[in-house]
Amino acid sequence: MIRQIGLLMCLIPALQAAPAVPVPESVAVLYNSSSSESKAIATYYAEARKIPEENLVGLPMPEKEEVSREEFNTRILEPLKAEYDKRGWWKRQEHEGKLIPISKKIRVIACIYGVPSRVAAQPNDPKMVPGGAPPLNTTEAAVDSELALIGNEDLPLPNALINRYFKQDLSVFDTNMSTTLVGRIDGPSRAICERMIRDAVEVEKTGLWGMAVIDIAKKYTNTELGDPWLESIARANRETGIPTLVDRFQDTLPTNFPLRDVVSYYGWYDWNVSGPFLNPTFRFKKGAVAVHLHSFSAAQLRDPGKNWCAPLLARGAAATLGNVHEPYLEMTHHFDIFQARLKAGYTLVEAAYMAVPVMSWQNVVLGDPLYRPYLHIDGTGDKAEADREYRAIRLATMRWQNDPRQLDAMLREGADRLKSGVIMESLGLMKTEQRMTAEAAVDFQRAKVYYTAAPDRLRMDLHIAAIDRAGGRNDSAISILRGARTLYANLPEAVAAQAWLNVIDPPSPPPAQPKK
């Protein structure tokens, strides 16, 4: 099957060429010259992406994550503008009474670990009133989102401003925008930042291949935002041939839920890292893009157990999105646009800015700004053994995307011949999404036979229990979960079965104690 699919490349129409990547000379690397680690990471990144040494900018900044508006202006913004002037990085002139850049050498800024990430609110900022409209004229913001407007003078400060790159499907080099795209290589430690850089460069050689996880927690039922973004990603993944586990229970995935080969994660809405990512053995596959929607997901970037951005990066993700303060749902990154632009071949920073409707706001993108995770979604790139089955699923989907029966038959034949739990599980996930749940359960049972690792087998039981739970067959789900809890009692992942049991078969309350 896999050898056969490998021969299909000549039969598959060429996909649209990937957008041009920003040239290294167009990237400025901003670091904190007061921090030796910041400078070291900046140098490491410039070498990895062949960014000219003269494009590194070191400024003495406060060594803290949050700065006041005055500190931002005097220690970061104005000194950086002076560097632009000195280095001849732009030309500016008045337009409609405002000074704006009319040409720029620098189109992307990479902020490095050590550069503050948050601008604090001023004391007189309006506060959120329960039941009231969101106060959009706050002065608190992400440093990066403010720097995206560098060179544009006399802008209204206490406002979220329209992002004219939102929903574009055009390389930043093919626009005449005065906006600069600002990304951030940051996280809990220097080692993690350097690993993020390495992973991005290495994965661009092979492509990003693995399993996707989408956790649709259904926290808000009367909204056109959030859940629909995730449903759209799930549909697009099926069409692309990316195996995708979709959880639609109101509770997010339980603690220690067993996962493998996760390269894409989207979910919401917990305050701090939870679910599968608390499993001490869990690691994302190299190059993963992992995002959890929460108002304060990037409120801090140092503690690997707090909020979401820092923990996801600490667990091996190469890139994530987040918010440093309350952004309000409609002004967060639109995940469906972000994922679609990544799959179209845009860089991480381009996809992030195409997906966010505002600037001078709370949004950040973390990871190598030039990273293109889906550069080889067409099946090109270096071949790695760990990617083999995922490549097979993708190429089969490309070949038989208009013939579902043939696609199913070819994948099934390959899974049986190769005894591939990965391919058989992907079939079960596809059948689940097609509401062919009886067939899906059979596929998961078959995958359980092919998998050799106990956590993978447990996951197949959880898939089947989820089908029964979603179908209202709680007795059957309880039976499966009790059996899994017993069979895999020595695994950390067994607590996931118990967590679902606590939801659908809660323990009886303790007997009342008589008053003494």
Short mmCIF file of C-alpha atoms in Angstrom, two decimals:
data_model
loop_
_atom_site.label_atom_id
_atom_site.label_comp_id
_atom_site.label_asym_id
_atom_site.label_seq_id
_atom_site.Cartn_x
_atom_site.Cartn_y
_atom_site.Cartn_z
CA MET A 1 0.00 0.00 0.00
CA ILE A 2 2.62 2.56 1.03
CA ARG A 3 4.97 1.61 -1.78
CA GLN A 4 2.01 1.70 -4.15
CA ILE A 5 0.92 5.12 -2.98
CA GLY A 6 4.48 6.33 -3.28
CA LEU A 7 4.16 5.73 -7.02
CA LEU A 8 1.08 7.92 -7.25
CA MET A 9 2.93 11.21 -7.28
CA CYS A 10 3.12 11.21 -11.04
CA LEU A 11 -0.67 10.73 -11.21
CA ILE A 12 -1.59 13.59 -8.87
CA PRO A 13 -2.07 17.06 -10.32
CA ALA A 14 0.45 19.57 -9.02
CA LEU A 15 -0.88 21.78 -6.26
CA GLN A 16 -0.74 25.55 -6.47
CA ALA A 17 2.80 26.75 -5.88
CA ALA A 18 3.52 27.78 -2.30
CA PRO A 19 3.77 31.52 -1.66
CA ALA A 20 7.23 33.02 -1.66
CA VAL A 21 8.93 33.01 1.72
CA PRO A 22 10.19 36.37 3.02
CA VAL A 23 13.85 36.79 2.09
CA PRO A 24 16.25 36.84 5.07
CA GLU A 25 17.27 40.42 4.31
CA SER A 26 13.66 41.50 5.00
CA VAL A 27 13.71 40.19 8.59
CA ALA A 28 14.89 42.20 11.59
CA VAL A 29 15.76 40.32 14.78
CA LEU A 30 15.02 42.36 17.91
CA TYR A 31 16.64 41.27 21.17
CA ASN A 32 17.26 42.61 24.65
CA SER A 33 20.91 43.64 24.89
CA SER A 34 20.62 43.57 28.70
CA SER A 35 20.20 39.77 28.51
CA SER A 36 22.99 37.49 27.36
CA GLU A 37 20.44 34.74 26.69
CA SER A 38 18.38 37.05 24.48
CA LYS A 39 21.43 37.91 22.40
CA ALA A 40 22.48 34.25 22.16
CA ILE A 41 19.05 33.18 20.87
CA ALA A 42 18.99 36.07 18.40
CA THR A 43 22.36 35.02 17.01
CA TYR A 44 21.26 31.38 16.87
CA TYR A 45 18.12 32.32 14.94
CA ALA A 46 19.92 34.58 12.50
CA GLU A 47 22.38 31.81 11.71
CA ALA A 48 19.61 29.23 11.29
CA ARG A 49 17.72 31.43 8.81
CA LYS A 50 20.77 33.12 7.23
CA ILE A 51 19.56 36.53 8.33
CA PRO A 52 22.36 39.12 7.86
CA GLU A 53 24.16 40.08 11.04
CA GLU A 54 23.40 43.74 10.35
CA ASN A 55 19.69 42.94 10.73
CA LEU A 56 20.12 42.16 14.44
CA VAL A 57 18.99 44.97 16.72
CA GLY A 58 19.92 44.88 20.39
CA LEU A 59 18.28 47.43 22.65
CA PRO A 60 18.72 47.72 26.44
CA MET A 61 15.24 46.90 27.72
CA PRO A 62 13.74 46.12 31.12
CA GLU A 63 14.22 42.43 31.94
CA LYS A 64 10.56 41.70 32.61
CA GLU A 65 7.56 40.54 30.63
CA GLU A 66 5.35 43.58 31.24
CA VAL A 67 6.30 47.21 30.75
CA SER A 68 4.42 50.46 31.20
CA ARG A 69 3.31 52.47 28.18
CA GLU A 70 6.09 54.98 28.92
CA GLU A 71 8.70 52.21 29.10
CA PHE A 72 7.45 50.76 25.84
CA ASN A 73 7.72 54.11 24.09
CA THR A 74 11.08 55.18 25.50
CA ARG A 75 12.88 51.82 25.75
CA ILE A 76 11.53 49.92 22.74
CA LEU A 77 9.50 51.84 20.16
CA GLU A 78 11.43 55.10 19.81
CA PRO A 79 14.91 53.45 19.92
CA LEU A 80 13.78 50.94 17.28
CA LYS A 81 12.49 53.74 15.04
CA ALA A 82 15.86 55.44 15.43
CA GLU A 83 17.54 52.23 14.24
CA TYR A 84 15.26 52.18 11.18
CA ASP A 85 16.31 55.75 10.39
CA LYS A 86 20.00 55.05 10.95
CA ARG A 87 20.02 51.86 8.88
CA GLY A 88 17.90 53.24 6.06
CA TRP A 89 15.24 50.59 6.51
CA TRP A 90 12.34 52.78 5.35
CA LYS A 91 11.16 55.90 3.64
CA ARG A 92 8.29 57.82 5.23
CA GLN A 93 6.11 60.66 4.11
CA GLU A 94 2.86 62.32 5.05
CA HIS A 95 -0.39 60.82 3.81
CA GLU A 96 -3.68 62.49 4.65
CA GLY A 97 -1.91 64.44 7.35
CA LYS A 98 -0.23 61.42 8.94
CA LEU A 99 3.34 60.19 8.63
CA ILE A 100 3.50 56.61 7.28
CA PRO A 101 6.13 54.34 5.70
CA ILE A 102 5.86 54.36 1.90
CA SER A 103 8.62 51.82 1.42
CA LYS A 104 10.30 49.41 3.82
CA LYS A 105 13.21 47.04 3.63
CA ILE A 106 12.04 45.21 6.76
CA ARG A 107 8.71 43.38 6.46
CA VAL A 108 9.06 41.01 9.43
CA ILE A 109 10.34 41.55 12.97
CA ALA A 110 11.27 38.58 15.14
CA CYS A 111 11.09 39.53 18.83
CA ILE A 112 13.38 37.31 20.86
CA TYR A 113 13.11 35.89 24.40
CA GLY A 114 13.96 38.78 26.71
CA VAL A 115 11.98 41.40 24.80
CA PRO A 116 8.98 42.34 26.99
CA SER A 117 5.71 40.92 25.67
CA ARG A 118 3.02 43.04 27.38
CA VAL A 119 2.20 46.73 27.68
CA ALA A 120 0.35 47.37 30.92
CA ALA A 121 -2.94 49.24 31.13
CA GLN A 122 -2.85 52.82 32.26
CA PRO A 123 -4.56 53.55 35.61
CA ASN A 124 -7.51 55.38 34.05
CA ASP A 125 -8.37 52.65 31.55
CA PRO A 126 -12.06 51.65 31.44
CA LYS A 127 -12.97 48.37 33.11
CA MET A 128 -15.24 45.60 31.91
CA VAL A 129 -18.74 45.92 33.32
CA PRO A 130 -20.79 42.69 33.71
CA GLY A 131 -23.37 42.65 30.95
CA GLY A 132 -21.86 45.71 29.29
CA ALA A 133 -20.09 46.18 25.98
CA PRO A 134 -16.37 45.32 25.87
CA PRO A 135 -14.18 48.38 26.54
CA LEU A 136 -12.19 48.61 23.31
CA ASN A 137 -10.36 51.79 24.24
CA THR A 138 -7.96 50.14 26.64
CA THR A 139 -4.26 50.98 26.44
CA GLU A 140 -3.02 47.53 27.46
CA ALA A 141 -1.66 45.59 24.49
CA ALA A 142 0.86 43.09 23.19
CA VAL A 143 4.24 44.63 22.47
CA ASP A 144 4.30 42.77 19.15
CA SER A 145 0.90 44.04 18.03
CA GLU A 146 2.01 47.61 18.74
CA LEU A 147 5.27 47.14 16.86
CA ALA A 148 3.31 45.94 13.82
CA LEU A 149 2.35 49.59 13.32
CA ILE A 150 5.89 50.93 13.61
CA GLY A 151 6.39 54.06 11.55
CA ASN A 152 2.70 54.98 11.47
CA GLU A 153 2.40 58.17 13.50
CA ASP A 154 -0.54 59.89 15.19
CA LEU A 155 -2.64 56.75 15.51
CA PRO A 156 -5.43 56.69 18.10
CA LEU A 157 -3.73 54.95 21.02
CA PRO A 158 -6.51 53.53 23.17
CA ASN A 159 -8.20 51.53 20.42
CA ALA A 160 -8.02 48.26 18.57
CA LEU A 161 -7.24 49.21 14.96
CA ILE A 162 -8.40 47.46 11.81
CA ASN A 163 -5.89 44.97 10.40
CA ARG A 164 -6.00 45.37 6.62
CA TYR A 165 -4.13 42.09 6.17
CA PHE A 166 -7.03 40.18 7.77
CA LYS A 167 -8.45 37.48 5.46
CA GLN A 168 -5.91 38.29 2.74
CA ASP A 169 -4.57 35.44 0.64
CA LEU A 170 -1.53 37.27 -0.65
CA SER A 171 2.11 37.28 0.35
CA VAL A 172 3.08 40.30 2.40
CA PHE A 173 5.56 41.10 -0.38
CA ASP A 174 2.70 41.46 -2.83
CA THR A 175 0.99 44.16 -0.80
CA ASN A 176 1.72 47.83 -0.28
CA MET A 177 0.65 47.79 3.37
CA SER A 178 2.52 49.93 5.85
CA THR A 179 2.11 47.13 8.38
CA THR A 180 5.07 45.08 9.65
CA LEU A 181 4.45 41.46 10.62
CA VAL A 182 5.83 40.79 14.11
CA GLY A 183 6.40 37.32 15.51
CA ARG A 184 8.04 36.15 18.70
CA ILE A 185 10.51 33.39 19.55
CA ASP A 186 9.84 33.12 23.24
CA GLY A 187 8.92 30.60 25.90
CA PRO A 188 9.90 29.16 29.27
CA SER A 189 13.64 28.89 28.56
CA ARG A 190 16.47 29.50 26.15
CA ALA A 191 16.66 25.76 25.42
CA ILE A 192 13.00 25.66 24.40
CA CYS A 193 13.41 28.70 22.14
CA GLU A 194 16.40 27.17 20.38
CA ARG A 195 14.54 23.87 20.02
CA MET A 196 11.59 25.70 18.42
CA ILE A 197 13.98 27.19 15.85
CA ARG A 198 15.64 23.84 15.09
CA ASP A 199 12.34 22.03 14.78
CA ALA A 200 10.97 24.59 12.32
CA VAL A 201 14.02 24.38 10.08
CA GLU A 202 14.16 20.58 10.19
CA VAL A 203 10.44 19.99 9.61
CA GLU A 204 10.50 22.21 6.54
CA LYS A 205 12.71 19.56 4.94
CA THR A 206 10.21 16.73 5.47
CA GLY A 207 6.84 18.40 5.98
CA LEU A 208 4.56 18.14 8.99
CA TRP A 209 3.00 14.67 9.20
CA GLY A 210 0.93 13.22 12.01
CA MET A 211 -2.34 13.32 13.90
CA ALA A 212 -4.57 16.35 14.49
CA VAL A 213 -6.64 16.87 17.64
CA ILE A 214 -9.59 19.27 17.84
CA ASP A 215 -11.31 19.77 21.19
CA ILE A 216 -14.65 21.50 20.66
CA ALA A 217 -15.76 22.05 24.22
CA LYS A 218 -19.11 23.68 23.33
CA LYS A 219 -18.81 26.19 26.12
CA TYR A 220 -20.85 28.78 24.24
CA THR A 221 -23.81 27.47 22.28
CA ASN A 222 -25.15 30.69 20.78
CA THR A 223 -22.15 31.99 18.91
CA GLU A 224 -20.97 31.98 15.34
CA LEU A 225 -17.39 32.10 16.54
CA GLY A 226 -15.13 29.57 18.23
CA ASP A 227 -16.85 26.24 17.63
CA PRO A 228 -17.53 26.92 13.91
CA TRP A 229 -13.84 27.70 13.41
CA LEU A 230 -12.94 24.30 14.83
CA GLU A 231 -15.62 22.49 12.84
CA SER A 232 -14.26 24.12 9.69
CA ILE A 233 -10.75 22.86 10.48
CA ALA A 234 -12.11 19.35 11.07
CA ARG A 235 -13.84 19.33 7.66
CA ALA A 236 -10.77 20.69 5.90
CA ASN A 237 -8.53 18.10 7.57
CA ARG A 238 -10.77 15.28 6.34
CA GLU A 239 -10.60 16.63 2.81
CA THR A 240 -6.83 16.97 3.08
CA GLY A 241 -6.21 13.52 4.49
CA ILE A 242 -4.99 14.56 7.93
CA PRO A 243 -6.24 12.03 10.53
CA THR A 244 -8.19 14.06 13.08
CA LEU A 245 -9.62 13.22 16.49
CA VAL A 246 -12.56 15.53 17.19
CA ASP A 247 -13.97 15.73 20.72
CA ARG A 248 -17.35 17.48 21.03
CA PHE A 249 -18.22 16.78 24.65
CA GLN A 250 -18.75 19.87 26.76
CA ASP A 251 -15.94 18.82 29.07
CA THR A 252 -12.53 19.16 27.42
CA LEU A 253 -10.50 16.00 26.85
CA PRO A 254 -9.78 14.34 30.20
CA THR A 255 -6.52 14.35 32.08
CA ASN A 256 -3.86 12.09 30.56
CA PHE A 257 -5.99 11.15 27.52
CA PRO A 258 -3.52 9.04 25.49
CA LEU A 259 -2.41 10.66 22.23
CA ARG A 260 0.32 9.95 19.72
CA ASP A 261 2.07 11.81 16.90
CA VAL A 262 0.14 15.05 17.49
CA VAL A 263 1.23 17.73 15.01
CA SER A 264 -1.86 19.95 15.15
CA TYR A 265 -4.01 20.86 18.14
CA TYR A 266 -6.84 23.37 18.45
CA GLY A 267 -9.06 23.61 21.49
CA TRP A 268 -10.83 25.79 24.04
CA TYR A 269 -11.73 26.84 26.83
CA ASP A 270 -9.75 26.12 30.02
CA TRP A 271 -7.80 28.72 32.00
CA ASN A 272 -4.68 26.60 32.47
CA VAL A 273 -3.15 23.67 30.59
CA SER A 274 -5.25 20.55 31.07
CA GLY A 275 -6.28 17.20 29.65
CA PRO A 276 -3.79 15.14 27.58
CA PHE A 277 -1.05 17.70 28.14
CA LEU A 278 -0.86 16.90 31.85
CA ASN A 279 0.34 13.39 31.01
CA PRO A 280 4.00 13.31 32.09
CA THR A 281 4.89 11.20 29.04
CA PHE A 282 3.20 13.42 26.47
CA ARG A 283 5.24 15.23 23.81
CA PHE A 284 4.08 16.81 20.59
CA LYS A 285 5.65 15.50 17.43
CA LYS A 286 8.43 17.71 16.10
CA GLY A 287 7.16 20.88 14.44
CA ALA A 288 3.67 20.79 15.94
CA VAL A 289 1.39 23.82 15.81
CA ALA A 290 -0.75 23.80 18.97
CA VAL A 291 -3.26 26.45 20.03
CA HIS A 292 -5.77 26.71 22.88
CA LEU A 293 -8.20 29.61 22.78
CA HIS A 294 -8.30 31.43 26.08
CA SER A 295 -8.36 35.12 26.93
CA PHE A 296 -5.05 35.03 28.81
CA SER A 297 -3.29 32.13 27.07
CA ALA A 298 -0.09 34.20 26.70
CA ALA A 299 -0.46 36.23 29.90
CA GLN A 300 2.95 34.86 30.88
CA LEU A 301 5.55 32.93 28.88
CA ARG A 302 7.85 31.52 31.56
CA ASP A 303 5.87 29.09 33.75
CA PRO A 304 5.37 25.76 31.89
CA GLY A 305 2.43 24.87 34.14
CA LYS A 306 0.40 28.07 33.84
CA ASN A 307 -1.96 29.38 31.11
CA TRP A 308 -1.46 27.72 27.69
CA CYS A 309 1.25 29.13 25.47
CA ALA A 310 4.19 28.37 27.74
CA PRO A 311 2.97 24.84 28.60
CA LEU A 312 2.32 23.90 24.96
CA LEU A 313 5.79 25.04 23.95
CA ALA A 314 7.33 23.24 26.93
CA ARG A 315 5.65 20.03 25.76
CA GLY A 316 7.28 20.19 22.37
CA ALA A 317 5.12 22.42 20.18
CA ALA A 318 7.06 24.57 17.71
CA ALA A 319 4.43 27.29 17.38
CA THR A 320 1.31 28.66 19.04
CA LEU A 321 -0.98 31.69 19.17
CA GLY A 322 -2.09 33.57 22.26
CA ASN A 323 -3.39 36.67 23.99
CA VAL A 324 -1.51 38.69 26.60
CA HIS A 325 -4.66 40.38 27.99
CA GLU A 326 -8.43 40.01 27.45
CA PRO A 327 -8.95 40.21 23.66
CA TYR A 328 -12.69 39.36 23.43
CA LEU A 329 -13.64 36.46 21.20
CA GLU A 330 -14.31 38.32 17.96
CA MET A 331 -10.85 39.93 18.11
CA THR A 332 -8.82 36.78 18.68
CA HIS A 333 -7.13 34.83 15.91
CA HIS A 334 -9.68 33.05 13.72
CA PHE A 335 -8.34 29.52 13.83
CA ASP A 336 -9.93 28.35 10.59
CA ILE A 337 -8.26 31.11 8.58
CA PHE A 338 -4.94 30.53 10.35
CA GLN A 339 -4.93 26.80 9.60
CA ALA A 340 -6.04 27.31 6.00
CA ARG A 341 -3.26 29.81 5.34
CA LEU A 342 -0.65 27.53 6.90
CA LYS A 343 -1.81 24.68 4.68
CA ALA A 344 -1.63 27.00 1.68
CA GLY A 345 2.10 27.39 2.36
CA TYR A 346 2.27 30.77 4.05
CA THR A 347 4.72 31.43 6.84
CA LEU A 348 3.62 31.27 10.45
CA VAL A 349 3.66 35.05 10.86
CA GLU A 350 1.74 35.68 7.64
CA ALA A 351 -0.93 33.12 8.54
CA ALA A 352 -1.29 34.63 12.00
CA TYR A 353 -1.81 38.16 10.74
CA MET A 354 -4.18 37.01 8.01
CA ALA A 355 -6.25 35.43 10.79
CA VAL A 356 -6.59 38.34 13.23
CA PRO A 357 -8.97 41.27 12.54
CA VAL A 358 -7.23 43.91 14.65
CA MET A 359 -3.86 45.32 15.63
CA SER A 360 -2.69 47.44 18.55
CA TRP A 361 -4.37 44.72 20.59
CA GLN A 362 -3.58 41.61 22.67
CA ASN A 363 -2.56 39.00 20.09
CA VAL A 364 0.81 37.26 19.71
CA VAL A 365 2.22 34.51 17.53
CA LEU A 366 5.00 32.39 19.05
CA GLY A 367 7.46 30.41 16.98
CA ASP A 368 9.86 30.97 14.12
CA PRO A 369 8.03 33.64 12.08
CA LEU A 370 9.36 32.13 8.84
CA TYR A 371 8.21 28.58 9.66
CA ARG A 372 6.19 26.89 6.89
CA PRO A 373 4.90 23.65 8.45
CA TYR A 374 2.91 22.45 5.42
CA LEU A 375 5.51 23.22 2.80
CA HIS A 376 5.38 19.57 1.66
CA ILE A 377 1.66 18.84 2.03
CA ASP A 378 1.77 17.74 -1.62
CA GLY A 379 3.92 14.77 -0.64
CA THR A 380 7.28 16.24 -1.64
CA GLY A 381 10.18 16.70 0.74
CA ASP A 382 12.58 14.31 2.42
CA LYS A 383 11.05 11.01 3.48
CA ALA A 384 11.22 9.95 7.14
CA GLU A 385 10.17 6.54 8.43
CA ALA A 386 8.09 8.08 11.24
CA ASP A 387 5.97 9.89 8.63
CA ARG A 388 5.39 6.95 6.29
CA GLU A 389 1.83 6.00 7.24
CA TYR A 390 0.64 9.61 7.45
CA ARG A 391 2.10 10.33 4.02
CA ALA A 392 0.26 7.27 2.69
CA ILE A 393 -3.08 8.53 4.03
CA ARG A 394 -2.51 11.97 2.53
CA LEU A 395 -1.44 10.69 -0.88
CA ALA A 396 -4.33 8.24 -1.05
CA THR A 397 -6.71 11.07 -0.24
CA MET A 398 -5.21 13.18 -3.00
CA ARG A 399 -5.48 10.34 -5.50
CA TRP A 400 -9.03 9.20 -4.68
CA GLN A 401 -10.58 12.34 -3.19
CA ASN A 402 -13.48 12.09 -5.65
CA ASP A 403 -13.99 8.35 -5.15
CA PRO A 404 -14.67 7.74 -1.41
CA ARG A 405 -15.33 4.03 -1.85
CA GLN A 406 -12.02 3.47 -3.60
CA LEU A 407 -10.22 5.60 -1.01
CA ASP A 408 -11.72 3.52 1.78
CA ALA A 409 -10.85 0.27 0.04
CA MET A 410 -7.25 1.27 -0.64
CA LEU A 411 -6.62 2.50 2.90
CA ARG A 412 -8.25 -0.59 4.38
CA GLU A 413 -6.20 -2.93 2.21
CA GLY A 414 -3.02 -1.11 3.15
CA ALA A 415 -3.84 -1.10 6.88
CA ASP A 416 -4.54 -4.84 6.88
CA ARG A 417 -1.50 -5.73 4.81
CA LEU A 418 0.84 -3.59 6.87
CA LYS A 419 -0.95 -4.23 10.16
CA SER A 420 -1.01 -0.49 10.63
CA GLY A 421 -2.85 0.76 13.67
CA VAL A 422 -2.32 4.33 12.45
CA ILE A 423 -4.11 3.82 9.13
CA MET A 424 -6.90 1.74 10.66
CA GLU A 425 -7.46 4.31 13.40
CA SER A 426 -7.63 7.05 10.77
CA LEU A 427 -10.35 5.06 9.01
CA GLY A 428 -12.27 4.82 12.26
CA LEU A 429 -11.96 8.57 12.82
CA MET A 430 -13.20 9.24 9.28
CA LYS A 431 -16.18 6.91 9.76
CA THR A 432 -16.99 8.60 13.07
CA GLU A 433 -17.12 12.00 11.35
CA GLN A 434 -19.34 10.51 8.64
CA ARG A 435 -21.67 9.26 11.40
CA MET A 436 -21.01 5.66 10.35
CA THR A 437 -20.40 4.77 13.98
CA ALA A 438 -20.91 1.00 13.80
CA GLU A 439 -18.26 0.74 11.10
CA ALA A 440 -16.01 3.10 13.07
CA ALA A 441 -16.21 0.90 16.16
CA VAL A 442 -15.13 -2.12 14.11
CA ASP A 443 -12.19 -0.16 12.71
CA PHE A 444 -11.10 0.89 16.19
CA GLN A 445 -11.26 -2.72 17.36
CA ARG A 446 -9.09 -3.68 14.40
CA ALA A 447 -6.65 -0.87 15.11
CA LYS A 448 -6.42 -2.10 18.69
CA VAL A 449 -5.19 -5.45 17.39
CA TYR A 450 -2.53 -3.79 15.24
CA TYR A 451 -1.24 -1.37 17.85
CA THR A 452 1.36 -2.84 20.19
CA ALA A 453 1.63 -0.02 22.76
CA ALA A 454 -0.84 -0.14 25.64
CA PRO A 455 -1.69 3.61 25.55
CA ASP A 456 -2.68 3.27 21.89
CA ARG A 457 -4.92 0.32 22.68
CA LEU A 458 -6.50 2.25 25.52
CA ARG A 459 -7.21 5.10 23.12
CA MET A 460 -9.15 2.72 20.86
CA ASP A 461 -11.35 1.76 23.83
CA LEU A 462 -11.91 5.43 24.56
CA HIS A 463 -12.88 6.07 20.94
CA ILE A 464 -15.52 3.32 21.13
CA ALA A 465 -16.77 4.52 24.51
CA ALA A 466 -17.08 8.04 23.07
CA ILE A 467 -19.23 6.71 20.22
CA ASP A 468 -21.56 5.03 22.72
CA ARG A 469 -21.62 8.07 24.99
CA ALA A 470 -22.45 10.40 22.09
CA GLY A 471 -25.18 8.00 20.98
CA GLY A 472 -26.81 7.92 24.41
CA ARG A 473 -25.75 4.31 25.10
CA ASN A 474 -24.27 5.08 28.50
CA ASP A 475 -24.51 1.51 29.82
CA SER A 476 -22.28 0.28 27.00
CA ALA A 477 -19.87 3.20 27.45
CA ILE A 478 -19.67 2.54 31.19
CA SER A 479 -18.88 -1.11 30.60
CA ILE A 480 -16.07 -0.27 28.17
CA LEU A 481 -14.61 2.37 30.45
CA ARG A 482 -14.70 0.14 33.52
CA GLY A 483 -12.93 -2.59 31.59
CA ALA A 484 -10.30 -0.16 30.31
CA ARG A 485 -9.78 1.26 33.79
CA THR A 486 -9.06 -2.22 35.10
CA LEU A 487 -7.00 -3.49 32.16
CA TYR A 488 -4.75 -0.43 32.03
CA ALA A 489 -4.70 0.38 35.73
CA ASN A 490 -0.89 0.61 35.74
CA LEU A 491 -0.85 3.35 33.06
CA PRO A 492 -1.02 7.08 33.86
CA GLU A 493 -3.53 7.30 30.99
CA ALA A 494 -6.05 5.12 32.83
CA VAL A 495 -7.25 8.20 34.71
CA ALA A 496 -8.82 9.35 31.42
CA ALA A 497 -11.23 6.40 31.56
CA GLN A 498 -12.04 7.20 35.17
CA ALA A 499 -12.64 10.85 34.30
CA TRP A 500 -15.30 9.91 31.74
CA LEU A 501 -16.84 7.47 34.21
CA ASN A 502 -17.10 10.30 36.72
CA VAL A 503 -19.15 12.24 34.16
CA ILE A 504 -21.57 9.55 32.96
CA ASP A 505 -21.58 7.31 36.05
CA PRO A 506 -20.72 9.60 38.96
CA PRO A 507 -19.98 7.91 42.28
CA SER A 508 -22.67 8.04 44.94
CA PRO A 509 -22.25 10.80 47.50
CA PRO A 510 -20.86 9.69 50.86
CA PRO A 511 -23.49 8.91 53.48
CA ALA A 512 -24.50 11.79 55.67
CA GLN A 513 -22.79 11.92 59.01
CA PRO A 514 -25.14 12.25 62.00
CA LYS A 515 -24.64 15.33 64.07
CA LYS A 516 -22.77 14.73 67.26
#
